[in-house]
Coordinates of C-alpha atoms in Angstrom, one line a residue:
Chain A
M539 CA 146.1 64.8 35.9
A540 CA 147.3 67.0 38.8
E541 CA 150.3 65.5 40.4
K542 CA 150.7 65.4 44.1
L543 CA 151.5 68.9 45.6
G544 CA 154.5 67.6 47.5
R545 CA 156.4 69.2 50.3
K546 CA 158.8 71.2 48.2
A547 CA 156.0 72.8 46.1
A548 CA 154.1 73.5 49.3
E549 CA 157.0 75.4 50.7
H550 CA 157.1 77.4 47.4
V551 CA 153.4 78.3 47.6
A552 CA 153.8 79.2 51.3
E553 CA 156.6 81.6 50.3
L554 CA 154.4 83.3 47.7
A555 CA 151.7 83.6 50.4
K556 CA 154.0 85.0 53.0
L557 CA 153.4 82.2 55.4
S558 CA 155.9 79.8 57.0
F559 CA 155.3 76.4 58.4
T560 CA 157.3 74.3 60.8
D561 CA 158.1 70.7 59.7
A562 CA 155.4 69.3 62.0
E563 CA 152.9 71.7 60.3
L564 CA 153.9 70.6 56.9
D565 CA 153.5 67.0 58.0
Q566 CA 149.9 67.7 58.6
F567 CA 149.1 70.3 56.0
V568 CA 150.6 68.7 52.9
P569 CA 148.4 65.6 52.9
Q570 CA 145.4 67.7 53.9
L571 CA 146.0 70.0 50.9
E572 CA 146.7 67.1 48.6
A573 CA 143.3 65.4 49.7
T574 CA 141.4 68.6 48.8
M575 CA 143.3 69.0 45.5
H576 CA 142.3 65.4 44.7
L577 CA 138.7 66.8 44.4
F578 CA 140.0 69.4 42.0
D579 CA 141.1 66.6 39.6
D580 CA 137.4 66.0 38.7
L581 CA 137.3 69.3 37.0
Q582 CA 140.3 68.4 34.6
Q583 CA 138.2 65.8 33.0
M584 CA 135.5 68.2 32.0
D585 CA 135.3 69.6 28.5
T586 CA 135.1 73.4 28.7
T587 CA 136.1 74.1 25.1
G588 CA 134.4 77.4 24.1
V589 CA 133.0 78.1 27.6
T590 CA 133.4 81.8 28.7
P591 CA 134.8 82.0 32.2
M592 CA 132.5 83.5 34.8
Y593 CA 134.3 85.6 37.4
S594 CA 131.4 87.3 38.9
P595 CA 127.6 87.0 38.8
T596 CA 127.2 90.9 39.0
Q597 CA 124.8 92.4 36.5
E598 CA 126.1 95.9 37.0
V599 CA 128.6 97.3 34.5
S600 CA 131.1 100.2 34.6
V601 CA 129.7 101.8 37.7
M602 CA 131.0 105.3 38.0
R603 CA 130.5 108.1 40.5
E604 CA 131.3 111.7 40.7
D605 CA 134.7 112.4 42.1
V606 CA 133.7 114.6 45.0
A607 CA 136.1 115.5 47.9
V608 CA 134.8 114.6 51.3
A609 CA 136.4 115.2 54.7
S610 CA 137.5 111.8 56.1
N611 CA 140.4 112.6 58.4
Q612 CA 140.3 110.0 61.1
R613 CA 144.0 110.0 61.8
D614 CA 144.0 109.4 65.6
A615 CA 141.2 106.7 65.3
L616 CA 143.1 104.9 62.6
L617 CA 146.4 105.1 64.4
A618 CA 144.8 103.6 67.4
N619 CA 144.5 100.3 65.5
A620 CA 148.1 100.2 64.5
P621 CA 150.3 97.8 66.4
E622 CA 153.1 100.4 66.9
T623 CA 153.1 104.2 66.4
E624 CA 155.5 107.1 67.1
Q625 CA 154.7 110.8 66.9
G626 CA 151.5 110.2 64.8
L627 CA 153.1 107.7 62.4
I628 CA 153.0 103.9 62.0
K629 CA 156.3 102.4 63.2
V630 CA 157.8 99.4 61.4
P631 CA 161.1 97.5 61.8
A632 CA 164.0 98.4 59.6
I633 CA 163.3 97.3 56.0
I634 CA 166.9 96.3 55.6
D635 CA 168.1 93.8 58.1
E636 CA 171.1 95.4 59.6
S637 CA 172.3 92.2 61.2
E638 CA 173.0 90.9 57.8
D639 CA 175.3 93.8 56.8
Chain B
M780 CA 104.8 85.8 76.7
A781 CA 108.6 86.1 76.3
F782 CA 109.8 88.3 73.4
Y783 CA 111.4 85.5 71.7
D784 CA 108.1 83.7 71.3
T785 CA 106.6 86.5 69.4
D786 CA 107.6 88.2 66.0
V787 CA 108.5 91.5 64.5
T788 CA 105.0 92.3 63.7
Q789 CA 103.8 91.7 67.3
L790 CA 106.8 93.5 68.9
H791 CA 106.4 96.5 66.7
D792 CA 102.7 96.7 67.5
D793 CA 103.5 96.5 71.3
L794 CA 106.2 99.2 70.9
V795 CA 104.1 101.6 68.9
N796 CA 101.2 101.2 71.4
K797 CA 103.5 101.4 74.4
R798 CA 102.7 98.0 75.7
V799 CA 106.4 97.5 75.9
S800 CA 109.4 99.9 75.8
A801 CA 112.5 99.4 73.7
T802 CA 114.4 99.6 77.0
E803 CA 112.4 96.6 78.4
L804 CA 112.9 94.6 75.3
T805 CA 116.6 95.3 75.2
Q806 CA 116.9 94.3 78.9
A807 CA 115.0 91.1 78.2
A808 CA 117.4 90.3 75.2
F809 CA 120.4 90.8 77.4
A810 CA 118.8 88.7 80.3
R811 CA 118.1 86.0 77.8
I812 CA 121.7 86.2 76.3
K813 CA 123.1 85.9 79.9
A814 CA 120.9 82.9 80.7
T815 CA 121.9 81.0 77.5
D816 CA 125.3 82.1 76.3
D817 CA 127.5 80.4 79.0
Q818 CA 126.3 77.2 77.3
V819 CA 125.7 78.3 73.7
K820 CA 128.6 80.8 73.3
A821 CA 127.1 82.6 70.4
F822 CA 128.3 86.0 71.2
L823 CA 131.9 87.3 70.9
A824 CA 131.1 90.9 72.1
L825 CA 128.1 92.5 73.8
N826 CA 127.0 96.0 73.1
E827 CA 125.1 96.5 76.3
E828 CA 125.8 100.0 77.3
A829 CA 125.3 101.5 73.8
A830 CA 122.2 99.4 73.2
L831 CA 120.4 100.5 76.4
K832 CA 121.4 104.2 75.6
Q833 CA 119.9 103.8 72.1
A834 CA 116.8 102.1 73.4
A835 CA 116.3 105.0 76.0
A836 CA 116.6 107.5 73.2
L837 CA 114.1 105.6 71.0
D838 CA 111.6 105.4 74.0
Q839 CA 111.9 109.1 74.5
A840 CA 111.3 109.9 70.9
G841 CA 108.5 107.3 70.4
I842 CA 108.3 104.8 67.7
A843 CA 106.4 105.6 64.5
P844 CA 104.1 103.0 62.8
D845 CA 106.3 102.8 59.7
Q846 CA 109.5 102.1 61.7
M847 CA 109.0 98.3 61.6
L848 CA 112.3 97.3 63.2
A849 CA 112.8 100.3 65.6
G850 CA 113.5 99.3 69.1
I851 CA 113.8 95.6 68.4
P852 CA 117.1 94.0 69.6
L853 CA 119.0 92.1 66.8
A854 CA 122.6 90.9 66.5
V855 CA 125.4 91.2 63.8
K856 CA 127.9 88.7 62.7
D857 CA 131.4 89.6 63.8
N858 CA 132.9 89.9 60.2
I859 CA 130.8 93.0 59.7
V860 CA 132.4 96.2 60.9
T861 CA 130.8 98.2 63.6
K862 CA 132.2 101.7 64.6
G863 CA 134.0 101.5 67.9
L864 CA 132.7 98.0 68.7
T865 CA 135.3 95.2 68.4
T866 CA 135.2 93.4 65.1
T867 CA 137.4 90.3 65.0
A868 CA 136.2 88.0 62.2
A869 CA 136.9 85.5 64.9
S870 CA 140.6 85.8 64.2
K871 CA 143.6 86.4 66.4
M872 CA 144.6 88.7 63.6
L873 CA 141.9 91.2 64.6
A874 CA 141.5 90.3 68.3
D875 CA 141.5 94.0 69.4
F876 CA 140.4 95.7 66.2
K877 CA 138.0 98.6 66.7
P878 CA 136.7 99.8 63.3
V879 CA 136.5 103.5 62.5
Y880 CA 133.3 103.2 60.5
D881 CA 130.1 101.3 60.2
A882 CA 129.4 98.8 57.4
T883 CA 126.5 100.0 55.1
V884 CA 124.2 97.3 56.6
V885 CA 125.0 98.4 60.1
D886 CA 124.4 102.0 59.1
K887 CA 121.1 101.0 57.7
L888 CA 120.2 99.2 60.9
H889 CA 121.0 102.3 62.9
Q890 CA 118.7 104.3 60.6
A891 CA 116.0 101.8 61.0
G892 CA 116.3 102.2 64.8
V893 CA 117.5 98.5 65.3
I894 CA 119.2 97.8 68.6
N895 CA 122.4 95.9 68.0
V896 CA 122.9 93.8 71.0
G897 CA 126.3 92.4 70.0
K898 CA 128.6 90.5 67.6
T899 CA 128.2 86.9 67.0
N900 CA 130.7 84.1 66.6
L901 CA 131.8 82.6 63.3
D902 CA 134.4 80.4 61.7
E903 CA 137.6 82.5 61.3
F904 CA 137.1 85.0 58.4
A905 CA 133.9 83.0 57.6
M906 CA 135.8 80.0 56.5
G907 CA 134.2 76.8 57.7
S908 CA 131.0 74.9 58.2
S909 CA 130.9 74.3 62.0
T910 CA 132.0 77.6 63.8
E911 CA 134.8 75.4 65.3
N912 CA 137.4 77.5 63.3
S913 CA 136.8 80.5 65.6
A914 CA 140.0 81.5 67.3
F915 CA 138.1 82.3 70.4
Q916 CA 135.3 79.8 71.1
T917 CA 133.2 77.0 69.7
T918 CA 129.5 77.9 69.4
K919 CA 127.2 75.0 70.4
N920 CA 123.9 74.0 68.8
P921 CA 121.0 75.0 71.1
W922 CA 119.2 71.7 70.1
D923 CA 122.0 69.6 71.4
L924 CA 125.0 71.1 73.0
T925 CA 127.2 68.3 71.8
R926 CA 126.6 69.3 68.2
V927 CA 127.8 72.2 66.1
P928 CA 125.5 74.9 64.9
G929 CA 126.9 74.8 61.5
G930 CA 128.9 77.6 59.9
S931 CA 130.2 80.1 59.3
S932 CA 127.3 82.1 60.7
G933 CA 126.9 79.6 63.5
G934 CA 126.9 82.3 66.2
S935 CA 124.0 84.1 64.5
A936 CA 122.1 80.9 64.0
A937 CA 122.6 79.8 67.5
A938 CA 121.6 83.2 68.9
V939 CA 118.3 83.1 67.1
A940 CA 117.6 79.4 67.9
A941 CA 118.4 80.1 71.6
G942 CA 115.9 82.9 71.7
D943 CA 118.5 85.6 72.3
V944 CA 117.2 87.6 69.4
L945 CA 114.6 87.4 66.7
G946 CA 117.1 87.8 64.0
A947 CA 120.9 88.2 63.4
V948 CA 122.8 89.3 60.4
G949 CA 125.0 86.7 58.7
T950 CA 127.1 86.5 55.6
D951 CA 127.0 83.6 53.0
T952 CA 129.9 82.8 50.7
G953 CA 129.2 79.2 50.0
G954 CA 126.3 78.4 52.4
S955 CA 127.3 80.2 55.6
I956 CA 123.7 81.5 56.3
R957 CA 121.7 78.6 54.9
Q958 CA 123.6 75.6 56.4
P959 CA 123.6 76.9 60.0
A960 CA 119.9 77.9 59.6
S961 CA 119.3 74.2 58.6
F962 CA 121.3 72.8 61.5
T963 CA 119.6 75.0 64.1
G964 CA 116.0 75.0 62.8
V965 CA 115.7 78.7 61.9
V966 CA 115.2 80.6 58.6
G967 CA 118.2 81.7 56.7
M968 CA 118.1 83.8 53.5
K969 CA 121.1 84.5 51.3
P970 CA 119.8 87.2 48.9
T971 CA 120.9 87.5 45.2
Y972 CA 124.5 88.7 44.9
G973 CA 124.3 92.5 44.7
R974 CA 121.0 92.8 46.7
V975 CA 122.8 93.9 49.9
S976 CA 125.8 96.1 50.0
R977 CA 129.1 94.4 50.9
W978 CA 130.7 97.7 52.1
G979 CA 132.3 97.0 55.5
V980 CA 131.9 93.2 55.3
I981 CA 135.4 91.7 55.8
A982 CA 136.0 90.3 52.4
F983 CA 136.4 86.5 51.9
G984 CA 135.4 85.7 48.4
S985 CA 134.2 88.9 46.9
S986 CA 132.4 87.5 43.9
F987 CA 130.4 85.1 46.3
D988 CA 129.9 87.0 49.6
Q989 CA 126.5 88.2 50.4
V990 CA 124.9 89.5 53.5
G991 CA 121.5 88.2 54.8
W992 CA 119.5 87.4 57.8
L993 CA 119.0 84.3 60.2
S994 CA 115.6 84.7 61.8
Q995 CA 112.8 82.8 63.6
S996 CA 110.3 83.3 60.8
V997 CA 110.0 84.0 57.1
K998 CA 108.0 87.2 57.5
D999 CA 110.5 88.6 60.1
N1000 CA 113.3 87.7 57.6
A1001 CA 111.4 89.6 54.8
Y1002 CA 111.2 92.8 57.1
M1003 CA 114.8 92.5 57.9
L1004 CA 116.1 92.1 54.3
E1005 CA 114.0 95.1 53.3
A1006 CA 115.8 97.2 55.8
I1007 CA 119.3 96.4 54.6
A1008 CA 118.9 95.8 50.9
G1009 CA 119.4 98.4 48.1
L1010 CA 121.9 100.3 46.0
D1011 CA 125.0 101.6 47.7
A1012 CA 127.4 103.9 46.1
K1013 CA 130.2 102.3 48.2
D1014 CA 129.7 98.8 46.6
M1015 CA 129.9 98.9 42.8
T1016 CA 128.3 95.4 42.6
S1017 CA 125.2 96.4 44.6
S1018 CA 122.2 96.5 42.4
H1019 CA 120.3 99.5 41.2
L1020 CA 117.0 97.5 41.2
A1021 CA 114.3 98.7 43.5
V1022 CA 113.8 96.8 46.8
P1023 CA 110.2 95.3 47.0
H1024 CA 108.0 95.4 50.2
Y1025 CA 108.8 91.7 50.7
A1026 CA 106.9 91.4 54.1
A1027 CA 103.8 93.3 53.0
N1028 CA 103.6 91.4 49.7
L1029 CA 103.4 88.0 51.7
A1030 CA 99.7 88.8 52.1
Q1031 CA 99.3 87.6 48.5
A1032 CA 101.5 84.5 48.8
D1033 CA 100.2 81.4 47.2
V1034 CA 101.8 78.2 46.0
K1035 CA 98.9 77.0 43.9
G1036 CA 100.4 76.4 40.4
L1037 CA 103.9 77.2 41.6
K1038 CA 106.4 75.3 39.5
I1039 CA 109.0 73.7 41.6
A1040 CA 112.0 72.0 40.1
V1041 CA 113.7 69.2 42.2
P1042 CA 117.1 68.3 40.8
K1043 CA 117.6 64.5 41.1
E1044 CA 121.2 65.2 42.2
Y1045 CA 119.9 67.0 45.4
L1046 CA 118.3 63.8 46.6
G1047 CA 121.0 61.4 45.4
E1048 CA 124.3 60.2 46.4
G1049 CA 126.0 61.9 49.4
I1050 CA 122.7 63.0 51.1
D1051 CA 121.8 61.4 54.4
E1052 CA 118.5 59.2 54.3
D1053 CA 116.9 61.0 57.3
V1054 CA 117.5 64.3 55.4
K1055 CA 116.0 62.9 52.3
E1056 CA 112.9 61.6 54.2
V1057 CA 112.1 65.1 55.7
I1058 CA 112.6 66.8 52.4
K1059 CA 110.5 64.4 50.4
A1060 CA 107.6 64.9 52.9
A1061 CA 108.0 68.7 52.6
L1062 CA 107.8 68.4 48.8
A1063 CA 104.7 66.3 49.2
H1064 CA 103.2 69.0 51.3
Y1065 CA 103.8 71.6 48.6
E1066 CA 102.1 69.2 46.1
S1067 CA 99.1 68.9 48.4
L1068 CA 98.9 72.7 48.5
G1069 CA 98.6 72.7 44.6
A1070 CA 102.3 73.2 43.6
Q1071 CA 103.7 71.4 40.6
I1072 CA 106.8 69.3 41.3
D1073 CA 109.1 68.4 38.4
E1074 CA 112.2 66.3 38.7
V1075 CA 115.0 67.8 36.7
S1076 CA 118.7 67.2 36.3
M1077 CA 121.5 69.6 37.1
P1078 CA 124.4 67.5 35.9
H1079 CA 127.2 69.9 37.1
T1080 CA 126.2 69.8 40.8
K1081 CA 129.1 67.6 41.7
Y1082 CA 131.6 69.9 40.2
G1083 CA 130.4 72.7 42.5
I1084 CA 132.6 71.9 45.4
P1085 CA 135.9 71.7 43.6
A1086 CA 135.2 74.8 41.4
Y1087 CA 134.0 76.7 44.4
Y1088 CA 137.0 75.8 46.6
I1089 CA 139.4 76.9 43.9
L1090 CA 137.7 80.2 43.1
A1091 CA 136.7 81.3 46.6
S1092 CA 140.1 80.3 48.0
S1093 CA 141.8 82.2 45.3
E1094 CA 139.8 85.3 46.1
A1095 CA 140.4 84.8 49.7
S1096 CA 144.2 84.5 49.2
S1097 CA 144.1 87.9 47.5
N1098 CA 141.7 89.6 49.9
L1099 CA 143.7 88.4 53.0
Q1100 CA 146.9 89.8 51.7
R1101 CA 145.9 93.1 53.6
F1102 CA 146.6 91.4 56.9
D1103 CA 150.3 92.2 57.1
G1104 CA 150.9 93.5 60.7
I1105 CA 151.6 97.0 59.5
R1106 CA 148.6 99.3 59.8
Y1107 CA 146.1 97.4 62.1
G1108 CA 145.6 94.2 63.8
F1109 CA 148.0 91.7 65.3
R1110 CA 151.8 92.1 64.7
A1111 CA 154.2 89.3 65.8
A1112 CA 156.7 90.0 68.4
D1113 CA 160.5 89.6 67.9
V1114 CA 160.6 90.6 64.3
K1115 CA 163.9 91.8 62.8
N1116 CA 162.9 93.1 59.4
L1117 CA 159.9 93.9 57.3
E1118 CA 159.7 90.4 55.6
D1119 CA 159.6 88.9 59.2
V1120 CA 156.7 91.2 60.1
Y1121 CA 154.7 89.9 57.1
V1122 CA 155.6 86.2 57.5
K1123 CA 155.5 85.8 61.3
T1124 CA 152.5 87.9 61.7
R1125 CA 150.6 86.0 59.1
S1126 CA 151.8 82.6 60.3
E1127 CA 151.0 83.4 64.0
G1128 CA 147.9 85.4 63.3
F1129 CA 145.9 83.1 61.0
G1130 CA 144.4 79.8 62.2
P1131 CA 145.0 76.5 60.3
E1132 CA 141.9 76.6 58.1
V1133 CA 142.6 80.2 56.9
K1134 CA 146.1 79.1 56.1
R1135 CA 144.8 76.1 54.1
R1136 CA 142.5 78.3 52.1
I1137 CA 145.3 80.9 51.4
M1138 CA 147.6 78.0 50.3
L1139 CA 144.9 76.4 48.0
G1140 CA 144.2 79.9 46.5
T1141 CA 147.8 80.9 46.1
F1142 CA 148.5 77.6 44.4
S1143 CA 145.5 78.0 42.0
L1144 CA 146.5 81.4 41.0
S1145 CA 150.3 80.7 40.7
A1146 CA 152.2 80.5 37.5
G1147 CA 151.8 77.1 36.0
S1148 CA 148.6 76.3 37.8
Y1149 CA 146.4 79.3 36.8
D1150 CA 144.9 77.8 33.5
A1151 CA 144.4 74.3 34.9
Y1152 CA 142.9 75.5 38.2
F1153 CA 141.6 79.0 38.4
A1154 CA 140.6 79.6 34.8
K1155 CA 139.2 76.1 34.6
A1156 CA 137.1 76.6 37.7
A1157 CA 135.7 79.8 36.3
K1158 CA 134.5 78.0 33.2
V1159 CA 132.9 75.4 35.3
R1160 CA 131.2 78.2 37.2
R1161 CA 129.6 79.3 34.0
L1162 CA 128.4 75.8 33.3
I1163 CA 126.9 75.6 36.8
A1164 CA 125.1 79.0 36.4
D1165 CA 123.8 77.9 33.0
D1166 CA 122.3 74.7 34.7
F1167 CA 120.4 77.0 37.0
N1168 CA 119.2 79.4 34.4
Q1169 CA 118.0 76.7 32.2
V1170 CA 115.9 75.1 34.9
L1171 CA 114.7 78.5 36.2
A1172 CA 113.6 79.4 32.6
D1173 CA 110.5 77.3 33.0
H1174 CA 110.3 76.9 36.8
D1175 CA 109.6 79.4 39.7
V1176 CA 111.9 77.9 42.2
I1177 CA 114.3 74.9 42.8
M1178 CA 114.0 73.0 46.0
G1179 CA 116.0 70.4 47.8
P1180 CA 117.9 69.9 51.1
T1181 CA 120.0 72.7 52.4
A1182 CA 122.6 70.4 53.9
V1183 CA 123.7 66.8 53.2
S1184 CA 123.2 65.9 56.9
T1185 CA 121.8 67.2 60.2
A1186 CA 124.2 69.0 62.6
F1187 CA 127.1 66.7 63.4
K1188 CA 129.0 66.4 66.6
V1189 CA 131.5 69.0 67.8
G1190 CA 135.0 67.6 66.8
A1191 CA 133.6 65.0 64.3
E1192 CA 134.9 66.5 61.2
I1193 CA 137.4 69.3 62.1
T1194 CA 140.4 67.0 61.5
D1195 CA 139.4 66.3 58.0
P1196 CA 139.1 69.4 56.0
T1197 CA 138.0 67.8 52.7
K1198 CA 135.1 66.0 54.4
M1199 CA 134.2 69.3 56.0
Y1200 CA 134.1 70.9 52.5
L1201 CA 131.6 68.3 51.3
N1202 CA 129.0 69.8 53.7
D1203 CA 128.6 72.5 51.2
L1204 CA 127.6 70.4 48.3
L1205 CA 124.0 71.8 48.0
T1206 CA 124.8 75.5 48.8
V1207 CA 128.0 76.5 47.1
S1208 CA 126.5 76.4 43.5
V1209 CA 123.9 79.0 44.5
N1210 CA 126.7 81.4 45.3
M1211 CA 128.5 80.4 42.1
A1212 CA 125.4 81.5 40.2
G1213 CA 124.7 84.5 42.5
L1214 CA 121.1 83.5 43.1
P1215 CA 118.9 83.8 46.2
G1216 CA 118.6 80.8 48.4
M1217 CA 116.8 80.3 51.7
S1218 CA 116.7 77.5 54.2
I1219 CA 113.5 77.1 56.2
P1220 CA 112.7 74.5 59.0
A1221 CA 111.2 71.5 57.2
G1222 CA 111.0 69.0 59.9
F1223 CA 113.1 66.9 62.2
S1224 CA 115.3 63.8 61.6
K1225 CA 113.9 60.5 62.7
A1226 CA 117.4 59.3 63.3
N1227 CA 118.5 62.0 65.9
G1228 CA 115.7 64.5 66.3
M1229 CA 117.7 67.3 64.9
P1230 CA 116.2 70.0 62.6
V1231 CA 116.4 69.6 58.8
G1232 CA 116.2 72.6 56.4
L1233 CA 114.5 72.9 53.1
Q1234 CA 116.4 75.0 50.6
I1235 CA 114.4 77.2 48.2
I1236 CA 116.4 78.7 45.4
G1237 CA 114.9 81.4 43.2
K1238 CA 115.7 83.5 40.1
A1239 CA 118.1 86.5 40.5
F1240 CA 116.5 89.3 42.3
D1241 CA 113.3 87.2 42.9
E1242 CA 113.6 86.9 46.6
Q1243 CA 109.8 87.6 46.8
T1244 CA 108.9 84.2 45.2
V1245 CA 111.3 82.5 47.5
Y1246 CA 109.8 84.2 50.6
D1247 CA 106.3 83.5 49.3
A1248 CA 107.0 79.8 49.0
G1249 CA 108.6 79.6 52.4
Y1250 CA 105.9 81.6 54.1
V1251 CA 103.1 79.4 52.7
F1252 CA 105.0 76.3 54.1
E1253 CA 105.4 78.0 57.5
Q1254 CA 101.8 79.0 57.7
T1255 CA 100.7 75.5 57.0
T1256 CA 103.2 73.6 59.2
D1257 CA 104.3 74.1 62.8
F1258 CA 108.0 73.1 62.6
H1259 CA 109.2 76.6 63.0
K1260 CA 107.3 76.9 66.2
Q1261 CA 109.3 74.2 67.9
T1262 CA 112.1 75.5 70.0
P1263 CA 115.0 73.8 71.7
Q1264 CA 114.8 73.0 75.4
L1265 CA 117.5 75.3 76.6
G1266 CA 117.6 77.1 80.0
G1267 CA 114.2 75.7 80.8
Q1268 CA 112.3 78.1 78.5
N1269 CA 109.6 75.5 77.5

């Protein structure tokens, strides 16, 4: 039943996933994804009327713990992993692209 | 005798009685790694300085008789965070990432006195069946360096097979411990979902991921699982059930009267003949020991692959959203705005297989596709789990091959992702149902001489019966004693 993904739909999915592909990459990726999705088609023929979906095999339910405060300040160690920092803060580019104003 | 030709029981005895020191063992492990790893490429990072320091401290304090793993050098897959020691998940995204905490399993290893020699290679973010998807290096199979070690825990499997360590931690989302164990002729146990804490394991498919060991023997594996299993307040899916003394209980292991189910689908279409031949011989061996073999049918087996790839990719697409170039890890250069940071970072930081899975998952979860893909696959997952529960209601274990083939050649399947996915036919369903599954060396292919693994699947939280069955096979055969000819060790 699943129709082919197609290039346009692939670009839409990439946008949702915050990924971008060059034309050459799409030439390679789209047929690969379509081949995998062809396997998915088998599922569509199955009768799953009345079957409860299974999202996890866990047997634990509603696990709760006491809300106890613990010291966990590792600011310097955490910041050491950040790509760019300034004065103890994580630095990011401008959220609004000023070149487009 | 070299340390890699012994086992945990022997090394522990030697350590307690001071016939060998933890320092000597650790030095021997690094010497072995240096002799083999230029060829095998199992390790992404070595922990030599800290390991030797820890060994010296253990030698000073002495090793108590109840500290089974203290002073023994083991390794950890590089998608499990280790405080201060680079943890990359074999991704450019985390090339320089130094975690600020230890995963629960790593913490437990420290407490047990285990020496962590280093971090092993994997397919990027544990996505793959050959370890070729690592952003840094391709691990080779110690039995034949032109072949893959399997994946995604290929580095851990190769390190054990090469004799670098007696055991290495792996993770298994759809077969990533068992398939490489099969390909490299070692033991690989994926415990029941919830048996081992996932805290600090870089998430891939959170309802599938489970931590376990690759090891040279079943008994070693049992000791190692005992050390890392158990309830963890930091993982709400970790089980409250008590952890048995798996290794000690092996003394009572017996397969007489063991009811073994063999699904006809596991020896049917899509499985190589040389693999089937070895597995049939292994089953006959169990029968000769007094086990009862029943052929059964698990009709939903073939739907495992599509249902798994929809569900696990969906979970991955969600889990991997955290890699955005802001707080840690790689950030693309020349970015003008925040959207650019996200898109360029992710597009440059993730490798092709990770991107394909994110695309499949995002598609399956997107408006218009959710019901037909994600929800449908979750229903199929239920049917697959029901298949297992029905068979295991009147059988002790299920057996079959671990993998559809022996280790394939490097480069043979990497250009055809769909073909690569079909490698997981016999392993993904076990993760869908959350059951324990172990691969043990069952013999060698007559076609190419490569190892073949027998998969033993048990009831939820009944790792003991799985270990018992594997142990008896191991005690009555000598396949696991054969080691690859590498670096002239034989």
